[in-house]
PDB file of C-alpha atoms in Angstrom:
ATOM      1  CA  UNK Z   1     125.314 127.587 104.432  1.00 81.00           C
ATOM      2  CA  UNK Z   2     121.356 127.274 105.078  1.00 89.00           C
ATOM      3  CA  UNK Z   3     119.051 124.638 106.440  1.00 89.00           C
ATOM      4  CA  UNK Z   4     120.871 123.822 109.798  1.00 92.00           C
ATOM      5  CA  UNK Z   5     120.558 120.014 110.606  1.00 92.00           C
ATOM      6  CA  UNK Z   6     122.785 119.954 113.860  1.00 91.00           C
ATOM      7  CA  UNK Z   7     125.955 121.706 115.837  1.00 93.00           C
ATOM      8  CA  UNK Z   8     127.876 119.153 118.099  1.00 92.00           C
ATOM      9  CA  UNK Z   9     132.120 119.257 119.754  1.00 91.00           C
ATOM     10  CA  UNK Z  10     134.431 117.375 117.208  1.00 89.00           C
ATOM     11  CA  UNK Z  11     135.309 115.643 120.549  1.00 90.00           C
ATOM     12  CA  UNK Z  12     131.891 113.811 120.758  1.00 92.00           C
ATOM     13  CA  UNK Z  13     131.419 112.685 117.123  1.00 93.00           C
ATOM     14  CA  UNK Z  14     131.443 109.112 117.960  1.00 93.00           C
ATOM     15  CA  UNK Z  15     128.716 109.991 120.769  1.00 94.00           C
ATOM     16  CA  UNK Z  16     127.090 112.421 118.298  1.00 93.00           C
ATOM     17  CA  UNK Z  17     126.362 110.003 114.931  1.00 93.00           C
ATOM     18  CA  UNK Z  18     126.016 106.962 117.116  1.00 92.00           C
ATOM     19  CA  UNK Z  19     122.543 109.171 118.521  1.00 92.00           C
ATOM     20  CA  UNK Z  20     121.620 110.029 115.202  1.00 91.00           C
ATOM     21  CA  UNK Z  21     122.033 106.766 113.175  1.00 90.00           C
ATOM     22  CA  UNK Z  22     119.614 105.687 116.151  1.00 89.00           C
ATOM     23  CA  UNK Z  23     116.947 108.350 116.168  1.00 88.00           C
ATOM     24  CA  UNK Z  24     117.316 109.032 112.231  1.00 83.00           C
ATOM     25  CA  UNK Z  25     116.934 105.079 110.651  1.00 78.00           C
ATOM     26  CA  UNK Z  26     116.351 106.235 107.398  1.00 84.00           C
ATOM     27  CA  UNK Z  27     119.545 108.005 106.284  1.00 88.00           C
ATOM     28  CA  UNK Z  28     120.270 107.684 102.685  1.00 90.00           C
ATOM     29  CA  UNK Z  29     123.647 105.723 102.244  1.00 92.00           C
ATOM     30  CA  UNK Z  30     125.977 108.745 101.320  1.00 92.00           C
ATOM     31  CA  UNK Z  31     125.088 110.356 104.452  1.00 91.00           C
ATOM     32  CA  UNK Z  32     125.830 106.846 106.153  1.00 92.00           C
ATOM     33  CA  UNK Z  33     129.584 106.990 104.121  1.00 94.00           C
ATOM     34  CA  UNK Z  34     129.642 110.723 105.013  1.00 94.00           C
ATOM     35  CA  UNK Z  35     129.893 109.552 109.030  1.00 94.00           C
ATOM     36  CA  UNK Z  36     132.561 107.041 108.014  1.00 95.00           C
ATOM     37  CA  UNK Z  37     134.743 109.209 106.105  1.00 96.00           C
ATOM     38  CA  UNK Z  38     134.568 112.068 108.271  1.00 94.00           C
ATOM     39  CA  UNK Z  39     137.046 112.224 110.906  1.00 92.00           C
ATOM     40  CA  UNK Z  40     140.046 110.734 108.641  1.00 93.00           C
ATOM     41  CA  UNK Z  41     139.158 113.490 105.627  1.00 93.00           C
ATOM     42  CA  UNK Z  42     138.881 116.121 108.364  1.00 90.00           C
ATOM     43  CA  UNK Z  43     142.349 115.465 109.379  1.00 89.00           C
ATOM     44  CA  UNK Z  44     143.369 115.556 106.205  1.00 90.00           C
ATOM     45  CA  UNK Z  45     141.838 118.995 106.382  1.00 86.00           C
ATOM     46  CA  UNK Z  46     143.759 120.167 109.665  1.00 84.00           C
ATOM     47  CA  UNK Z  47     147.199 118.659 108.221  1.00 83.00           C
ATOM     48  CA  UNK Z  48     147.004 121.410 105.459  1.00 83.00           C
ATOM     49  CA  UNK Z  49     146.719 124.278 108.241  1.00 80.00           C
ATOM     50  CA  UNK Z  50     150.023 124.244 109.354  1.00 76.00           C
ATOM     51  CA  UNK Z  51     149.986 126.598 112.120  1.00 79.00           C
ATOM     52  CA  UNK Z  52     146.894 124.310 113.449  1.00 76.00           C
ATOM     53  CA  UNK Z  53     147.871 122.150 116.268  1.00 73.00           C
ATOM     54  CA  UNK Z  54     145.738 119.063 117.938  1.00 76.00           C
ATOM     55  CA  UNK Z  55     145.958 120.803 121.218  1.00 75.00           C
ATOM     56  CA  UNK Z  56     143.597 123.982 119.714  1.00 76.00           C
ATOM     57  CA  UNK Z  57     141.646 121.471 118.225  1.00 78.00           C
ATOM     58  CA  UNK Z  58     141.092 119.133 120.759  1.00 80.00           C
ATOM     59  CA  UNK Z  59     137.876 120.015 122.668  1.00 80.00           C
ATOM     60  CA  UNK Z  60     137.714 123.926 120.683  1.00 84.00           C
ATOM     61  CA  UNK Z  61     136.500 122.647 117.113  1.00 88.00           C
ATOM     62  CA  UNK Z  62     132.544 123.035 116.965  1.00 90.00           C
ATOM     63  CA  UNK Z  63     130.917 121.412 114.031  1.00 91.00           C
ATOM     64  CA  UNK Z  64     127.762 122.912 112.701  1.00 94.00           C
ATOM     65  CA  UNK Z  65     126.336 120.646 109.489  1.00 93.00           C
ATOM     66  CA  UNK Z  66     123.941 121.814 107.518  1.00 94.00           C
ATOM     67  CA  UNK Z  67     121.692 120.633 104.343  1.00 91.00           C
ATOM     68  CA  UNK Z  68     122.527 123.224 101.774  1.00 91.00           C
ATOM     69  CA  UNK Z  69     123.937 125.986 100.408  1.00 89.00           C
ATOM     70  CA  UNK Z  70     124.348 128.500  97.827  1.00 87.00           C
ATOM     71  CA  UNK Z  71     127.861 128.933  98.134  1.00 72.00           C
ATOM     72  CA  UNK Z  72     128.566 127.610  94.516  1.00 71.00           C
ATOM     73  CA  UNK Z  73     130.269 130.413  92.093  1.00 73.00           C
ATOM     74  CA  UNK Z  74     127.235 130.025  89.728  1.00 77.00           C
ATOM     75  CA  UNK Z  75     124.216 130.513  92.624  1.00 78.00           C
ATOM     76  CA  UNK Z  76     123.507 126.924  92.400  1.00 83.00           C
ATOM     77  CA  UNK Z  77     121.745 124.998  95.472  1.00 88.00           C
ATOM     78  CA  UNK Z  78     124.052 122.092  96.543  1.00 91.00           C
ATOM     79  CA  UNK Z  79     122.328 120.149  98.633  1.00 90.00           C
ATOM     80  CA  UNK Z  80     123.595 117.145 101.057  1.00 92.00           C
ATOM     81  CA  UNK Z  81     120.250 115.738 102.280  1.00 89.00           C
ATOM     82  CA  UNK Z  82     118.631 112.020 103.097  1.00 87.00           C
ATOM     83  CA  UNK Z  83     115.551 113.520 102.464  1.00 79.00           C
ATOM     84  CA  UNK Z  84     114.266 116.506 100.414  1.00 76.00           C
ATOM     85  CA  UNK Z  85     111.195 116.281  98.937  1.00 78.00           C
ATOM     86  CA  UNK Z  86     110.843 112.236 100.214  1.00 76.00           C
ATOM     87  CA  UNK Z  87     114.358 111.797  98.190  1.00 84.00           C
ATOM     88  CA  UNK Z  88     117.894 111.812  98.446  1.00 84.00           C
ATOM     89  CA  UNK Z  89     119.954 114.551  96.991  1.00 88.00           C
ATOM     90  CA  UNK Z  90     123.633 114.848  97.108  1.00 93.00           C
ATOM     91  CA  UNK Z  91     124.595 117.421  94.568  1.00 92.00           C
ATOM     92  CA  UNK Z  92     127.369 116.006  92.093  1.00 92.00           C
ATOM     93  CA  UNK Z  93     129.534 119.249  90.971  1.00 91.00           C
ATOM     94  CA  UNK Z  94     132.042 120.881  89.223  1.00 87.00           C
ATOM     95  CA  UNK Z  95     135.324 122.167  91.396  1.00 87.00           C
ATOM     96  CA  UNK Z  96     137.762 124.532  90.199  1.00 81.00           C
ATOM     97  CA  UNK Z  97     141.040 122.831  91.373  1.00 74.00           C
ATOM     98  CA  UNK Z  98     144.282 124.723  92.384  1.00 66.00           C
ATOM     99  CA  UNK Z  99     146.910 124.954  90.396  1.00 63.00           C
ATOM    100  CA  UNK Z 100     149.144 123.413  92.579  1.00 63.00           C
ATOM    101  CA  UNK Z 101     147.338 120.248  92.136  1.00 58.00           C
ATOM    102  CA  UNK Z 102     147.249 119.706  88.758  1.00 51.00           C
ATOM    103  CA  UNK Z 103     149.560 116.441  88.923  1.00 57.00           C
ATOM    104  CA  UNK Z 104     147.457 115.218  91.791  1.00 58.00           C
ATOM    105  CA  UNK Z 105     144.241 115.022  89.723  1.00 59.00           C
ATOM    106  CA  UNK Z 106     142.935 113.760  86.105  1.00 62.00           C
ATOM    107  CA  UNK Z 107     140.832 116.772  84.975  1.00 62.00           C
ATOM    108  CA  UNK Z 108     138.945 117.863  82.230  1.00 69.00           C
ATOM    109  CA  UNK Z 109     140.035 121.877  81.630  1.00 69.00           C
ATOM    110  CA  UNK Z 110     141.190 122.379  84.974  1.00 70.00           C
ATOM    111  CA  UNK Z 111     138.048 121.345  86.569  1.00 80.00           C
ATOM    112  CA  UNK Z 112     137.171 117.558  88.647  1.00 84.00           C
ATOM    113  CA  UNK Z 113     134.005 116.139  89.391  1.00 90.00           C
ATOM    114  CA  UNK Z 114     132.659 115.155  92.821  1.00 92.00           C
ATOM    115  CA  UNK Z 115     129.604 114.235  94.844  1.00 95.00           C
ATOM    116  CA  UNK Z 116     128.939 116.590  97.893  1.00 95.00           C
ATOM    117  CA  UNK Z 117     128.308 113.935 101.352  1.00 95.00           C
ATOM    118  CA  UNK Z 118     128.742 116.792 103.474  1.00 94.00           C
ATOM    119  CA  UNK Z 119     128.033 120.295 103.986  1.00 95.00           C
ATOM    120  CA  UNK Z 120     129.258 121.361 107.356  1.00 94.00           C
ATOM    121  CA  UNK Z 121     131.122 124.817 109.046  1.00 93.00           C
ATOM    122  CA  UNK Z 122     133.967 124.355 111.331  1.00 91.00           C
ATOM    123  CA  UNK Z 123     135.160 126.728 113.602  1.00 89.00           C
ATOM    124  CA  UNK Z 124     138.208 125.769 116.122  1.00 87.00           C
ATOM    125  CA  UNK Z 125     137.916 128.575 118.996  1.00 84.00           C
ATOM    126  CA  UNK Z 126     140.550 130.907 119.235  1.00 78.00           C
ATOM    127  CA  UNK Z 127     141.807 129.537 115.448  1.00 75.00           C
ATOM    128  CA  UNK Z 128     141.752 132.892 113.031  1.00 69.00           C
ATOM    129  CA  UNK Z 129     139.578 130.871 110.414  1.00 72.00           C
ATOM    130  CA  UNK Z 130     136.157 129.450 110.353  1.00 75.00           C
ATOM    131  CA  UNK Z 131     135.390 126.960 107.488  1.00 84.00           C
ATOM    132  CA  UNK Z 132     132.594 126.512 105.291  1.00 90.00           C
ATOM    133  CA  UNK Z 133     133.513 122.942 103.620  1.00 92.00           C
ATOM    134  CA  UNK Z 134     131.859 120.297 101.598  1.00 94.00           C
ATOM    135  CA  UNK Z 135     132.951 116.549 102.029  1.00 95.00           C
ATOM    136  CA  UNK Z 136     133.205 115.820  98.423  1.00 95.00           C
ATOM    137  CA  UNK Z 137     133.511 111.573  97.018  1.00 95.00           C
ATOM    138  CA  UNK Z 138     135.545 112.248  93.919  1.00 92.00           C
ATOM    139  CA  UNK Z 139     134.794 111.307  90.329  1.00 91.00           C
ATOM    140  CA  UNK Z 140     137.596 109.984  88.149  1.00 88.00           C
ATOM    141  CA  UNK Z 141     137.948 109.055  84.728  1.00 83.00           C
ATOM    142  CA  UNK Z 142     136.555 105.703  83.857  1.00 81.00           C
ATOM    143  CA  UNK Z 143     139.465 104.777  81.739  1.00 75.00           C
ATOM    144  CA  UNK Z 144     143.123 105.955  82.179  1.00 74.00           C
ATOM    145  CA  UNK Z 145     143.710 106.045  78.455  1.00 72.00           C
ATOM    146  CA  UNK Z 146     143.141 109.643  76.651  1.00 70.00           C
ATOM    147  CA  UNK Z 147     140.783 108.289  73.867  1.00 72.00           C
ATOM    148  CA  UNK Z 148     138.479 106.239  76.611  1.00 72.00           C
ATOM    149  CA  UNK Z 149     138.116 109.414  78.736  1.00 78.00           C
ATOM    150  CA  UNK Z 150     135.512 110.799  76.498  1.00 79.00           C
ATOM    151  CA  UNK Z 151     132.188 108.886  75.293  1.00 77.00           C
ATOM    152  CA  UNK Z 152     129.806 110.767  72.586  1.00 76.00           C
ATOM    153  CA  UNK Z 153     131.597 114.475  73.926  1.00 76.00           C
ATOM    154  CA  UNK Z 154     130.767 113.816  77.777  1.00 80.00           C
ATOM    155  CA  UNK Z 155     133.496 112.784  80.287  1.00 85.00           C
ATOM    156  CA  UNK Z 156     133.131 109.187  81.081  1.00 86.00           C
ATOM    157  CA  UNK Z 157     133.511 108.807  84.857  1.00 89.00           C
ATOM    158  CA  UNK Z 158     133.447 106.455  87.882  1.00 91.00           C
ATOM    159  CA  UNK Z 159     133.025 107.178  91.341  1.00 92.00           C
ATOM    160  CA  UNK Z 160     136.409 106.445  93.669  1.00 92.00           C
ATOM    161  CA  UNK Z 161     137.472 106.031  96.993  1.00 94.00           C
ATOM    162  CA  UNK Z 162     138.989 109.067  97.705  1.00 92.00           C
ATOM    163  CA  UNK Z 163     137.698 112.176  99.909  1.00 95.00           C
ATOM    164  CA  UNK Z 164     138.295 115.486 100.622  1.00 92.00           C
ATOM    165  CA  UNK Z 165     136.829 118.694 102.290  1.00 92.00           C
ATOM    166  CA  UNK Z 166     136.704 121.417  99.779  1.00 91.00           C
ATOM    167  CA  UNK Z 167     136.252 125.212 100.310  1.00 90.00           C
ATOM    168  CA  UNK Z 168     132.232 125.649  99.554  1.00 91.00           C
ATOM    169  CA  UNK Z 169     133.763 128.494  97.141  1.00 89.00           C
ATOM    170  CA  UNK Z 170     135.714 126.215  95.100  1.00 88.00           C
ATOM    171  CA  UNK Z 171     132.377 124.800  93.735  1.00 90.00           C
ATOM    172  CA  UNK Z 172     131.638 125.870  90.388  1.00 87.00           C
ATOM    173  CA  UNK Z 173     127.940 124.253  89.493  1.00 87.00           C
ATOM    174  CA  UNK Z 174     125.988 121.409  89.704  1.00 87.00           C
ATOM    175  CA  UNK Z 175     126.426 119.168  86.905  1.00 87.00           C
ATOM    176  CA  UNK Z 176     124.240 116.278  85.509  1.00 90.00           C
ATOM    177  CA  UNK Z 177     125.615 113.400  85.969  1.00 90.00           C
ATOM    178  CA  UNK Z 178     123.796 110.384  83.849  1.00 89.00           C
ATOM    179  CA  UNK Z 179     124.618 106.918  84.329  1.00 90.00           C
ATOM    180  CA  UNK Z 180     125.517 103.991  82.042  1.00 83.00           C
ATOM    181  CA  UNK Z 181     122.767 101.718  82.534  1.00 84.00           C
ATOM    182  CA  UNK Z 182     124.907  98.557  80.813  1.00 85.00           C
ATOM    183  CA  UNK Z 183     127.521  99.109  83.005  1.00 86.00           C
ATOM    184  CA  UNK Z 184     128.111  99.376  86.905  1.00 88.00           C
ATOM    185  CA  UNK Z 185     129.920 102.464  88.362  1.00 89.00           C
ATOM    186  CA  UNK Z 186     129.983 104.655  84.574  1.00 88.00           C
ATOM    187  CA  UNK Z 187     128.462 107.847  84.315  1.00 89.00           C
ATOM    188  CA  UNK Z 188     128.455 110.302  81.815  1.00 85.00           C
ATOM    189  CA  UNK Z 189     128.523 114.002  82.870  1.00 89.00           C
ATOM    190  CA  UNK Z 190     126.421 115.999  80.712  1.00 82.00           C
ATOM    191  CA  UNK Z 191     127.554 119.581  79.385  1.00 64.00           C
ATOM    192  CA  UNK Z 192     124.508 119.907  77.235  1.00 64.00           C
ATOM    193  CA  UNK Z 193     121.997 120.478  79.923  1.00 62.00           C
ATOM    194  CA  UNK Z 194     122.149 124.095  81.133  1.00 50.00           C
TER     195      UNK Z 194
END
């Protein structure tokens, strides 16, 4: 992970975000959404770690927030930043899904698509693992029927209100998401740009 933005204790998250919003009034909507979804999504991540208790996390979790990483398997630079050359840059990515989750998501050949909202390193003092994770908002197929999932050979997707922290190493590469201009919340995933 690169481009350290801030370091804070998880126990001070509310105070940190309030102060950060006050001093950085130009945060992109994606960054504000990341703050809103952070705690509930982090709880889901911690629930997956059966040997991690609430007492272990309490006062011992350190969060390092980063603006980019080259941790994708392709070597692509994945960004989650409100200002990158005067523009917001929140990468759209393809994600290699765990075989155990096949029934939970609609996938295209074992791959799901998401938008990175935040990149963090989470360390719990006294715990054996350090997490390099991305807070992702998922894309899902726009239509449930098989015939409506692809248009012009590209997946037709929409952003959904489902958020997860995923390991950075599960990111395959950047994807090119093109809005469908005559529709609301409809996007094409363009496979044809290298």
